[in-house]
Short mmCIF file of C-alpha atoms and ligand atoms in Angstrom, two decimals:
data_model
loop_
_atom_site.label_atom_id
_atom_site.label_comp_id
_atom_site.label_asym_id
_atom_site.label_seq_id
_atom_site.Cartn_x
_atom_site.Cartn_y
_atom_site.Cartn_z
CA MET A 1 100.02 340.90 41.55
CA THR A 2 102.56 339.31 43.72
CA GLY A 3 106.22 340.65 43.83
CA LEU A 4 107.04 336.74 42.70
CA LEU A 5 105.54 337.26 39.46
CA PHE A 6 107.46 338.32 36.42
CA LYS A 7 104.10 338.76 34.90
CA LYS A 8 100.72 341.18 35.66
CA ILE A 9 97.58 338.47 36.12
CA PRO A 10 93.81 339.27 36.55
CA TYR A 11 93.76 337.94 40.35
CA THR A 12 94.54 339.15 43.50
CA PHE A 13 95.55 336.33 46.24
CA GLN A 14 94.17 336.27 49.40
CA ASP A 15 97.38 334.80 50.90
CA PRO A 16 100.23 335.91 48.46
CA SER A 17 102.91 333.51 50.41
CA LEU A 18 100.96 331.00 49.07
CA LEU A 19 103.04 331.53 45.82
CA ASP A 20 106.48 330.55 46.42
CA ASN A 21 109.31 329.60 44.85
CA ARG A 22 111.60 327.79 46.55
CA ALA A 23 112.17 324.28 47.80
CA PHE A 24 111.03 323.11 50.96
CA VAL A 25 113.51 320.17 52.73
CA GLY A 26 113.99 319.68 56.10
CA GLY A 27 111.35 322.10 57.27
CA LYS A 28 113.15 324.86 55.36
CA TRP A 29 112.35 326.89 52.90
CA ILE A 30 115.54 326.59 50.20
CA ASN A 31 117.54 327.48 47.61
CA SER A 32 119.37 325.40 45.80
CA ILE A 33 123.15 325.42 46.62
CA GLU A 34 124.50 326.71 43.92
CA ARG A 35 121.72 329.15 43.77
CA LYS A 36 120.79 328.02 40.24
CA ALA A 37 116.81 328.12 39.58
CA PHE A 38 114.75 327.99 36.12
CA PRO A 39 111.73 329.53 34.26
CA VAL A 40 107.89 328.35 34.41
CA TYR A 41 105.70 329.39 31.84
CA ASP A 42 102.18 330.58 30.87
CA PRO A 43 100.60 328.42 28.62
CA GLU A 44 98.29 330.72 27.58
CA ASP A 45 101.12 333.19 25.85
CA ASN A 46 103.84 331.21 26.81
CA GLN A 47 105.17 334.37 28.84
CA GLU A 48 107.69 334.11 32.01
CA ILE A 49 105.76 333.14 34.71
CA CYS A 50 108.85 333.58 37.56
CA LYS A 51 112.04 331.34 38.58
CA VAL A 52 112.18 328.68 40.54
CA ALA A 53 114.83 327.24 42.98
CA ASP A 54 116.92 324.45 40.70
CA LEU A 55 117.59 321.81 43.15
CA SER A 56 120.75 319.32 42.13
CA ARG A 57 121.62 315.66 42.36
CA GLU A 58 123.12 317.23 46.13
CA ASP A 59 120.87 318.67 47.07
CA VAL A 60 117.89 315.74 46.86
CA ARG A 61 120.54 314.38 48.69
CA THR A 62 120.32 316.57 51.57
CA ALA A 63 116.32 315.85 51.31
CA ILE A 64 116.86 312.35 51.60
CA ASP A 65 118.82 312.73 54.59
CA ALA A 66 116.41 315.06 56.19
CA ALA A 67 113.12 312.63 55.10
CA ARG A 68 115.38 309.21 56.93
CA SER A 69 116.24 311.41 59.67
CA ALA A 70 112.90 312.43 60.35
CA PHE A 71 111.07 308.83 60.04
CA LYS A 72 113.02 308.05 62.80
CA SER A 73 110.50 309.91 65.14
CA PHE A 74 107.00 310.26 62.56
CA LYS A 75 106.94 306.18 61.98
CA LYS A 76 106.40 306.25 65.77
CA THR A 77 103.29 309.15 65.99
CA SER A 78 100.47 307.79 66.37
CA HIS A 79 97.70 307.10 63.76
CA ARG A 80 95.48 309.59 65.67
CA ASP A 81 97.71 312.14 65.47
CA ARG A 82 98.79 311.66 61.97
CA ARG A 83 94.75 311.53 60.70
CA TRP A 84 94.05 314.94 63.06
CA MET A 85 97.46 316.42 60.95
CA ILE A 86 96.20 314.86 57.37
CA ARG A 87 92.41 316.45 58.10
CA ARG A 88 94.12 320.15 59.27
CA TRP A 89 96.01 319.75 56.32
CA ALA A 90 92.83 319.37 53.94
CA ASP A 91 90.98 321.94 55.68
CA LEU A 92 93.63 324.10 54.63
CA LEU A 93 93.71 323.36 51.45
CA ARG A 94 89.84 323.56 51.31
CA ALA A 95 90.33 326.97 52.85
CA ASN A 96 92.77 328.21 50.93
CA LYS A 97 91.28 326.44 47.37
CA GLU A 98 90.71 329.97 45.25
CA ASP A 99 94.55 330.38 46.05
CA LEU A 100 95.84 327.49 43.86
CA ALA A 101 93.35 327.02 42.01
CA ALA A 102 94.84 330.54 41.00
CA ILE A 103 97.99 328.75 40.90
CA CYS A 104 97.12 326.07 39.06
CA THR A 105 95.63 328.25 36.24
CA LEU A 106 98.16 330.33 36.08
CA GLU A 107 101.11 327.60 35.29
CA LEU A 108 99.09 324.97 33.80
CA GLY A 109 96.50 326.74 31.54
CA LYS A 110 93.64 325.51 32.92
CA PRO A 111 90.40 327.55 32.70
CA TYR A 112 90.07 328.67 36.54
CA THR A 113 86.34 327.23 37.52
CA GLU A 114 88.03 323.97 36.22
CA SER A 115 91.13 324.68 38.29
CA LEU A 116 88.86 325.31 41.70
CA ALA A 117 87.21 321.73 40.95
CA THR A 118 90.66 320.39 40.95
CA VAL A 119 91.36 321.52 44.19
CA LYS A 120 88.46 320.00 45.49
CA TYR A 121 89.01 316.67 43.45
CA GLY A 122 93.02 316.93 45.18
CA THR A 123 91.83 317.58 48.37
CA ASP A 124 89.37 315.06 48.66
CA PHE A 125 92.31 312.06 48.46
CA LEU A 126 93.51 313.98 51.60
CA TYR A 127 90.39 313.67 53.39
CA TRP A 128 90.01 309.86 52.40
CA PHE A 129 93.79 308.98 53.81
CA GLU A 130 92.64 310.56 57.23
CA GLY A 131 89.37 308.24 57.38
CA GLU A 132 91.95 305.32 56.28
CA ILE A 133 94.30 305.73 58.54
CA GLU A 134 92.10 304.10 61.06
CA ARG A 135 91.34 301.00 59.07
CA VAL A 136 94.90 299.72 58.84
CA TYR A 137 94.97 296.33 60.56
CA GLY A 138 97.08 293.40 61.38
CA GLU A 139 95.70 289.71 61.73
CA THR A 140 96.09 287.29 64.08
CA ILE A 141 96.62 283.52 62.17
CA PRO A 142 96.18 280.26 63.16
CA ALA A 143 99.83 278.56 63.41
CA ALA A 144 100.32 274.95 62.56
CA ARG A 145 103.54 274.38 64.54
CA GLU A 146 102.26 273.13 68.14
CA ASN A 147 102.73 276.10 70.92
CA ASN A 148 103.22 279.05 68.16
CA ARG A 149 101.05 282.00 68.01
CA ILE A 150 101.40 283.97 64.42
CA PHE A 151 100.29 287.89 63.76
CA THR A 152 100.90 290.65 61.36
CA ILE A 153 101.36 294.45 61.70
CA LYS A 154 101.98 296.48 59.09
CA GLU A 155 104.46 299.46 59.16
CA PRO A 156 105.69 302.22 56.84
CA GLN A 157 108.55 301.66 54.80
CA GLY A 158 110.82 304.44 55.16
CA VAL A 159 111.72 307.14 52.68
CA VAL A 160 109.27 307.24 49.80
CA ALA A 161 110.05 309.51 46.72
CA ALA A 162 107.61 310.43 44.33
CA ILE A 163 108.14 311.73 40.82
CA THR A 164 104.80 313.95 39.66
CA PRO A 165 104.15 314.83 35.95
CA TRP A 166 102.35 318.31 34.95
CA ASN A 167 98.86 317.46 34.36
CA SER A 168 96.97 317.38 37.50
CA PRO A 169 99.70 319.84 39.44
CA ILE A 170 97.54 319.32 42.93
CA ALA A 171 95.63 315.65 42.78
CA MET A 172 98.93 313.99 41.50
CA VAL A 173 101.28 315.70 44.46
CA THR A 174 98.41 314.91 47.18
CA ARG A 175 97.71 311.49 45.69
CA LYS A 176 100.85 310.07 46.85
CA VAL A 177 102.18 312.26 49.48
CA GLY A 178 99.38 312.22 51.08
CA ALA A 179 98.64 308.21 51.32
CA ALA A 180 103.02 307.91 52.00
CA ILE A 181 102.78 310.30 55.39
CA ALA A 182 99.39 308.38 56.35
CA ALA A 183 100.99 305.63 56.40
CA GLY A 184 103.48 306.73 58.44
CA ASN A 185 106.59 307.33 55.71
CA THR A 186 107.89 310.56 54.98
CA VAL A 187 108.49 311.96 51.43
CA VAL A 188 110.78 313.51 48.88
CA CYS A 189 108.73 314.68 46.24
CA LYS A 190 109.84 316.10 42.43
CA PRO A 191 106.81 317.91 40.64
CA ALA A 192 106.73 318.13 36.88
CA PRO A 193 109.37 321.24 35.68
CA GLU A 194 106.10 322.87 34.29
CA THR A 195 104.20 323.11 37.70
CA PRO A 196 105.93 323.22 40.48
CA LEU A 197 104.43 326.14 41.73
CA CYS A 198 101.25 323.87 42.87
CA ALA A 199 103.55 320.89 45.22
CA ILE A 200 105.06 324.12 46.99
CA ALA A 201 101.54 326.09 47.47
CA VAL A 202 100.76 322.47 49.09
CA ALA A 203 103.60 322.33 50.95
CA LYS A 204 103.27 325.37 52.29
CA LEU A 205 99.73 324.18 53.84
CA PHE A 206 101.70 320.74 55.37
CA GLU A 207 103.95 323.39 56.93
CA ARG A 208 100.91 325.32 58.67
CA SER A 209 98.90 322.01 59.58
CA GLY A 210 101.64 320.96 61.70
CA GLY A 211 103.59 318.56 59.31
CA PRO A 212 106.82 317.59 61.11
CA PRO A 213 110.62 319.18 60.03
CA GLY A 214 111.74 316.65 56.84
CA VAL A 215 108.22 314.53 56.97
CA LEU A 216 107.39 316.22 53.22
CA ASN A 217 110.01 317.29 51.31
CA ILE A 218 109.57 319.46 48.04
CA VAL A 219 112.67 319.03 45.13
CA PRO A 220 111.92 321.16 41.88
CA CYS A 221 113.94 320.79 39.44
CA SER A 222 114.83 321.77 35.73
CA ALA A 223 114.64 319.64 32.80
CA GLU A 224 118.01 319.30 32.21
CA ASN A 225 118.49 318.50 36.02
CA THR A 226 115.78 315.81 36.05
CA ALA A 227 118.16 313.55 34.50
CA GLU A 228 120.81 313.45 37.67
CA VAL A 229 117.99 313.85 40.29
CA GLY A 230 115.83 310.86 39.09
CA ALA A 231 118.76 308.93 39.49
CA GLU A 232 119.45 309.96 42.92
CA LEU A 233 115.71 308.73 43.75
CA CYS A 234 116.05 305.59 42.08
CA SER A 235 119.45 304.71 43.76
CA ASN A 236 120.19 306.06 47.15
CA LYS A 237 119.40 303.05 49.39
CA LEU A 238 117.27 305.20 52.17
CA VAL A 239 114.86 305.48 49.18
CA ARG A 240 112.66 302.08 50.08
CA HIS A 241 109.72 303.01 47.25
CA LEU A 242 109.40 305.04 44.68
CA SER A 243 106.03 306.22 43.27
CA PHE A 244 106.08 307.69 39.59
CA THR A 245 103.19 309.26 37.97
CA GLY A 246 104.01 309.76 33.80
CA SER A 247 104.95 307.95 30.51
CA THR A 248 105.30 304.38 30.29
CA ALA A 249 108.96 305.03 28.52
CA VAL A 250 110.09 307.01 31.31
CA GLY A 251 108.16 304.96 34.11
CA LYS A 252 110.45 301.72 32.47
CA HIS A 253 113.44 303.52 32.67
CA LEU A 254 112.75 304.34 36.60
CA ASN A 255 111.72 300.76 37.40
CA ALA A 256 114.82 299.26 35.80
CA GLU A 257 116.90 301.70 38.06
CA CYS A 258 115.15 301.02 41.15
CA ALA A 259 115.76 297.15 40.58
CA LYS A 260 118.94 297.39 41.30
CA SER A 261 118.17 298.60 44.76
CA MET A 262 115.23 296.22 44.83
CA LYS A 263 113.02 299.06 45.82
CA LYS A 264 109.64 298.92 46.18
CA THR A 265 107.85 301.21 43.32
CA SER A 266 104.07 302.01 42.12
CA MET A 267 103.91 303.32 38.56
CA GLU A 268 100.86 305.37 37.35
CA LEU A 269 101.95 305.19 33.56
CA GLY A 270 100.14 306.50 30.32
CA GLY A 271 96.88 305.09 29.50
CA ASN A 272 95.46 304.56 25.41
CA ALA A 273 91.82 304.43 26.86
CA PRO A 274 89.18 302.59 23.67
CA PHE A 275 85.90 304.40 23.92
CA ILE A 276 83.37 302.06 22.12
CA VAL A 277 79.61 302.70 21.41
CA PHE A 278 77.73 300.53 20.55
CA GLU A 279 74.39 300.40 18.08
CA ASP A 280 72.30 299.95 21.15
CA ALA A 281 72.96 302.43 23.06
CA ASN A 282 71.80 306.15 24.00
CA ILE A 283 73.21 308.30 21.21
CA LYS A 284 73.12 310.99 23.49
CA ARG A 285 74.41 309.85 26.76
CA ALA A 286 77.19 308.32 25.07
CA VAL A 287 78.38 311.84 23.31
CA ASP A 288 78.33 313.46 26.23
CA GLY A 289 80.13 310.71 28.26
CA LEU A 290 83.02 311.50 25.09
CA ILE A 291 83.18 314.94 25.56
CA SER A 292 83.93 314.84 29.07
CA SER A 293 86.30 311.63 28.74
CA LYS A 294 87.78 313.09 25.42
CA PHE A 295 87.97 316.71 26.42
CA ARG A 296 88.00 317.57 30.06
CA SER A 297 91.43 319.40 30.16
CA SER A 298 91.80 319.84 26.53
CA GLY A 299 92.65 316.03 26.31
CA GLN A 300 95.42 316.21 28.56
CA THR A 301 94.69 313.19 31.09
CA CYS A 302 96.01 309.80 31.23
CA VAL A 303 92.27 308.68 31.24
CA CYS A 304 91.30 310.66 28.06
CA ALA A 305 89.34 308.41 25.44
CA ASN A 306 91.81 307.82 22.76
CA ARG A 307 90.56 305.31 19.69
CA ILE A 308 86.65 305.81 19.94
CA PHE A 309 84.45 303.22 18.19
CA ILE A 310 81.64 303.20 16.74
CA GLN A 311 79.61 300.81 15.14
CA SER A 312 79.30 301.00 11.81
CA SER A 313 75.14 301.44 11.48
CA ILE A 314 75.36 304.89 13.39
CA ILE A 315 78.46 306.53 13.08
CA ASN A 316 77.29 308.71 11.12
CA THR A 317 74.58 309.90 13.23
CA PHE A 318 76.98 309.88 16.53
CA ALA A 319 79.52 312.07 14.39
CA SER A 320 76.93 314.87 13.86
CA VAL A 321 75.49 314.88 17.23
CA LEU A 322 79.38 315.08 18.91
CA GLU A 323 79.75 318.19 16.87
CA THR A 324 76.69 319.43 17.54
CA ARG A 325 77.18 318.97 21.72
CA LEU A 326 80.77 320.11 21.46
CA ALA A 327 79.52 323.75 20.14
CA GLU A 328 77.46 323.85 22.92
CA THR A 329 79.37 323.00 25.35
CA PHE A 330 82.61 324.57 25.61
CA THR A 331 83.27 328.91 26.20
CA TYR A 332 86.99 329.48 24.92
CA GLY A 333 88.47 332.67 26.20
CA SER A 334 90.62 334.04 28.80
CA VAL A 335 90.97 331.12 31.43
CA TRP A 336 90.08 333.16 34.40
CA ASP A 337 86.93 333.77 32.94
CA PRO A 338 84.58 332.12 34.78
CA LYS A 339 82.68 331.18 31.98
CA VAL A 340 85.11 329.98 29.63
CA ASN A 341 85.69 325.99 30.05
CA TYR A 342 88.31 325.33 27.62
CA GLY A 343 91.33 326.00 28.08
CA PRO A 344 95.54 325.59 26.28
CA LEU A 345 97.58 322.85 26.04
CA TYR A 346 100.10 323.22 28.71
CA SER A 347 103.02 323.59 26.11
CA PRO A 348 104.07 323.99 22.60
CA LYS A 349 105.79 320.61 22.18
CA ALA A 350 102.52 319.09 22.82
CA PHE A 351 100.86 320.70 20.25
CA GLU A 352 103.20 319.53 17.61
CA LYS A 353 102.54 316.76 18.86
CA LEU A 354 98.93 316.13 18.01
CA THR A 355 100.56 318.41 14.60
CA CYS A 356 101.86 315.02 13.91
CA GLN A 357 99.01 312.90 14.42
CA ILE A 358 97.11 315.10 12.39
CA GLN A 359 99.45 315.00 9.27
CA ASP A 360 99.41 311.19 9.62
CA ALA A 361 95.87 310.73 9.79
CA VAL A 362 94.82 312.99 7.07
CA SER A 363 97.60 311.12 4.96
CA LYS A 364 95.78 308.11 5.31
CA GLY A 365 92.53 310.07 4.19
CA GLY A 366 90.90 310.90 7.79
CA LYS A 367 88.14 313.81 7.64
CA LEU A 368 88.72 317.17 9.96
CA LEU A 369 85.28 317.88 11.59
CA GLY A 370 86.26 321.61 13.78
CA LYS A 371 87.43 325.21 14.44
CA ASP A 372 91.02 325.85 11.34
CA VAL A 373 93.66 325.75 13.85
CA GLY A 374 95.32 328.64 12.75
CA GLU A 375 92.24 330.66 13.18
CA ALA A 376 91.94 329.99 16.81
CA GLN A 377 95.51 330.16 17.79
CA ALA A 378 95.40 333.75 16.53
CA HIS A 379 92.03 334.23 19.14
CA TYR A 380 92.90 332.27 22.02
CA GLY A 381 96.88 331.80 22.40
CA PRO A 382 99.76 329.92 20.87
CA ASN A 383 99.04 326.84 22.28
CA PHE A 384 95.55 326.83 22.04
CA TYR A 385 94.12 323.78 20.08
CA PRO A 386 90.39 323.37 19.41
CA PRO A 387 88.46 320.06 20.04
CA THR A 388 88.88 318.64 16.68
CA ILE A 389 86.89 315.20 15.35
CA ILE A 390 88.47 313.19 12.65
CA THR A 391 85.94 310.92 10.58
CA GLY A 392 87.02 308.28 8.47
CA ALA A 393 89.78 306.93 11.05
CA THR A 394 91.66 303.70 10.21
CA THR A 395 93.94 301.24 12.67
CA ASP A 396 97.07 301.54 10.11
CA MET A 397 96.84 305.66 11.75
CA LEU A 398 99.54 306.69 13.97
CA PHE A 399 96.62 307.49 16.96
CA MET A 400 96.44 304.01 17.72
CA LYS A 401 100.05 302.81 19.39
CA GLN A 402 100.60 306.69 20.57
CA GLU A 403 98.51 308.05 23.24
CA THR A 404 97.73 311.63 22.05
CA PHE A 405 96.80 313.46 24.90
CA GLY A 406 95.03 316.27 23.05
CA PRO A 407 91.49 316.85 21.66
CA LEU A 408 91.37 314.91 18.62
CA ALA A 409 88.75 313.01 18.66
CA PHE A 410 89.36 309.64 16.21
CA LEU A 411 86.51 307.89 15.13
CA ILE A 412 86.96 304.51 14.00
CA PRO A 413 83.90 302.03 12.91
CA PHE A 414 83.77 299.12 13.36
CA GLN A 415 80.62 296.06 12.90
CA THR A 416 80.94 293.67 15.60
CA GLU A 417 81.71 293.37 18.95
CA GLU A 418 84.48 290.56 18.51
CA GLU A 419 85.68 292.45 17.13
CA VAL A 420 85.78 295.58 18.79
CA ILE A 421 87.32 293.96 21.80
CA ALA A 422 89.91 292.22 19.75
CA LEU A 423 90.97 296.23 18.45
CA ALA A 424 90.23 297.37 22.43
CA ASN A 425 93.00 295.09 23.38
CA ASP A 426 95.32 295.35 20.82
CA THR A 427 97.36 297.94 22.71
CA ASP A 428 100.52 297.18 25.44
CA ALA A 429 98.31 300.06 27.36
CA GLY A 430 95.49 299.39 29.54
CA LEU A 431 94.72 301.98 31.91
CA ALA A 432 91.29 302.77 31.30
CA SER A 433 88.34 301.52 28.72
CA TYR A 434 84.60 302.62 28.72
CA PHE A 435 81.78 301.46 26.42
CA TYR A 436 78.21 302.48 26.02
CA THR A 437 75.62 299.71 25.74
CA GLU A 438 71.80 299.16 26.98
CA ASP A 439 72.38 295.58 27.06
CA ILE A 440 72.98 294.20 29.97
CA GLY A 441 74.23 290.89 29.28
CA ARG A 442 76.63 292.73 26.84
CA LEU A 443 77.52 295.26 29.70
CA TRP A 444 79.12 291.94 32.05
CA ARG A 445 80.89 290.44 28.55
CA VAL A 446 82.38 293.23 27.62
CA SER A 447 83.22 294.28 31.31
CA GLU A 448 85.45 291.24 31.37
CA ALA A 449 86.57 291.30 28.57
CA LEU A 450 88.24 294.71 28.38
CA GLU A 451 91.69 294.32 29.39
CA ALA A 452 92.54 297.61 31.50
CA GLY A 453 92.62 298.76 35.42
CA MET A 454 89.35 300.57 35.05
CA ILE A 455 86.14 300.64 33.66
CA GLY A 456 83.74 303.06 32.73
CA VAL A 457 80.43 301.87 31.89
CA ARG A 458 78.15 304.70 30.57
CA VAL A 459 79.59 307.05 32.22
CA GLY A 460 83.40 309.19 30.86
CA LEU A 461 84.78 309.90 34.17
CA VAL A 462 86.36 306.81 35.83
CA SER A 463 88.35 308.64 38.91
CA ALA A 464 87.83 309.54 42.69
CA CYS A 465 89.36 309.30 46.07
CA GLU A 466 87.15 306.21 46.92
CA GLN A 467 88.62 303.90 44.06
CA PRO A 468 91.22 302.21 42.82
CA PHE A 469 93.39 304.01 40.09
CA GLY A 470 95.69 302.24 38.04
CA GLY A 471 96.38 300.04 35.44
CA VAL A 472 97.63 296.94 34.08
CA LYS A 473 99.86 295.76 31.21
CA GLU A 474 102.49 298.89 30.62
CA SER A 475 100.07 301.54 31.94
CA GLY A 476 101.69 300.30 35.71
CA ILE A 477 101.80 298.75 38.45
CA GLY A 478 99.69 299.27 41.75
CA ARG A 479 96.94 301.24 42.66
CA GLU A 480 96.02 304.68 43.95
CA GLY A 481 93.32 305.20 46.35
CA GLY A 482 90.08 303.54 47.49
CA SER A 483 91.19 301.19 50.35
CA GLY A 484 94.02 300.03 50.11
CA ALA A 485 95.43 303.32 49.52
CA LEU A 486 97.63 302.93 52.48
CA ASP A 487 98.77 298.71 51.57
CA GLU A 488 100.47 300.34 49.10
CA TYR A 489 102.83 302.20 51.32
CA LEU A 490 102.82 299.64 53.72
CA ILE A 491 105.16 296.42 55.13
CA VAL A 492 103.20 293.37 56.12
CA LYS A 493 105.60 291.85 59.28
CA SER A 494 104.87 288.93 60.55
CA ILE A 495 105.52 287.80 64.64
CA THR A 496 106.27 284.38 65.32
CA VAL A 497 105.74 283.66 69.49
CA GLY A 498 106.49 280.65 70.49
CA LEU A 499 104.46 280.06 73.74
P1 NAP B 1 107.13 312.16 31.08
O1 NAP B 1 107.96 313.06 30.26
O2 NAP B 1 107.35 310.72 32.07
O3 NAP B 1 107.17 312.66 32.69
C1 NAP B 1 106.65 312.25 33.94
C2 NAP B 1 107.63 313.51 35.37
O4 NAP B 1 108.81 312.08 35.37
C3 NAP B 1 107.97 314.75 35.23
O5 NAP B 1 108.12 315.59 36.06
C4 NAP B 1 109.17 314.62 34.77
O6 NAP B 1 110.06 315.69 34.26
C5 NAP B 1 109.64 314.02 35.22
N1 NAP B 1 111.01 312.49 34.93
C6 NAP B 1 111.54 312.27 33.47
N2 NAP B 1 112.59 311.79 32.99
C7 NAP B 1 112.88 311.79 34.20
C8 NAP B 1 113.94 310.90 34.72
N3 NAP B 1 114.85 310.15 34.02
N4 NAP B 1 113.93 310.65 36.65
C9 NAP B 1 113.80 311.05 36.91
N5 NAP B 1 112.05 311.99 36.85
C10 NAP B 1 112.15 311.76 35.29
O7 NAP B 1 105.23 312.36 30.96
P2 NAP B 1 104.16 313.73 31.24
O8 NAP B 1 104.55 313.55 29.64
O9 NAP B 1 105.01 314.79 31.60
O10 NAP B 1 102.92 313.49 31.98
C11 NAP B 1 102.14 313.26 30.72
C12 NAP B 1 102.09 311.02 30.89
O11 NAP B 1 101.86 310.83 31.80
C13 NAP B 1 101.40 310.35 29.85
O12 NAP B 1 102.10 309.58 29.54
C14 NAP B 1 100.18 310.27 30.84
O13 NAP B 1 99.45 309.10 30.18
C15 NAP B 1 100.81 309.99 31.65
N6 NAP B 1 99.55 309.73 33.67
C16 NAP B 1 99.64 308.77 33.85
C17 NAP B 1 98.33 308.92 34.92
C18 NAP B 1 98.05 307.87 36.13
O14 NAP B 1 97.71 308.18 36.72
N7 NAP B 1 98.25 306.28 34.68
C19 NAP B 1 98.43 310.39 35.32
C20 NAP B 1 98.49 311.29 34.83
C21 NAP B 1 99.49 311.08 33.70
P3 NAP B 1 110.83 316.30 33.13
O15 NAP B 1 109.64 316.71 32.76
O16 NAP B 1 112.15 317.40 33.70
O17 NAP B 1 111.18 314.71 32.12
#
């Protein structure tokens, strides 16, 4: 147990100093000016873990000033120096993966084995950006005007603000902050109030990697202070780019606020992914893909399957194979047990949302397959929601329009390819879409017809550092990862030279 923690946990930190409850501003570890702190809870039992510095609008203004001042020299660093700094940072994340995973398990309730995988996923982004730094080029453009020459160069933008959600508290930070810093910007990052400890630990390792003071600033704050802190990040003219991951409703609000000072924004917002299984699919493969897409992280990812369309002729077989495979796949128990691969929801409010969707579905004729929720809670903790299949789902149910963000698999029958494409696209969201078929013509037709930023064909996972990640429609603007990852945080400047 570490001094900071209010509760005992079954894990001994190799480096207890990674667990810190202070903000990181201008290269210093600080408390808020008002010396306020907010509680962080363990989702496994809702007990308080510790208190974390609760930064105010004024504190955040100081962080923005520190980032702006650091930018003056950081923008001049050579790409090679930045490359080695990011490499050292990534190496430190890898060397400390067990402790980082423990922090993730503690504040997110993610099973420890899964947390290790999530640390690797977050670290891989840093390795990817490190390589991409070497591939930022300008252009030489033939000029139509006589005796002119035109060149372009790419430059960092300045101070980037990053606002991250709780559901992937390491990767959501490295994916934004890593790309922005690799491109030569400085950053002020506000982590979600449920999971500030991972972001703080990532910043500790940034400091140890030789990251200059003020280049990365972490400004945790309570839910009560979020609106004020968000207003500062959106309105402060020194901030040139806001990168946000979270719900569409909040993303729209922040985007409108940023428009007032013409900030560039990157918006990674909510999804409502269709998952389609055609009758020619390999059912076992489709079931396994659905389990990883729908139930990974207890259904709490933006790319989770949300509306599951199964061709009528195979829906009963599919439901029964799914029920059997679910029972074989998941082991429940303490999230610290390495055999356990399914954990609680992140908070009581997530539980309430699922209860509403289930009540709505049952009132419209849906049938539930799965463990009794009350019994499961009594065994595994107050926020535990077992994987649940809902058969007889219909298109007038709440889940069709509202992202579930939990382990409910609504199975909806369909008859034809045209019908299911229309249903799949009948949403304002467009993040991920999945389908299973063995027909090569259908593979291309459906891939091209689905309105989404990412399509999974015969796979249930669509995210990796080398792949552009992002949505269309109300799921957002911009891409993270992939070969354009640094361009998101760079300005193209053209230079015309007269001879
Ligand atoms: P959320 O309520 O939008 O919150 C996300 C973050 O924004 C939190 O840190 C939150 O802090 C902050 N926030 C809320 N209102 C704000 C404001 N006015 N100013 C500044 N910051 C503000 O989303 P969530 O429920 O935590 O996360 C789940 C959502 O994120 C889902 O819709 C999911 O699909 C989406 N998501 C998208 C992606 C993607 O890459 N597209 C990835 C992961 C998650 P507070 O908690 O204090 O409000």
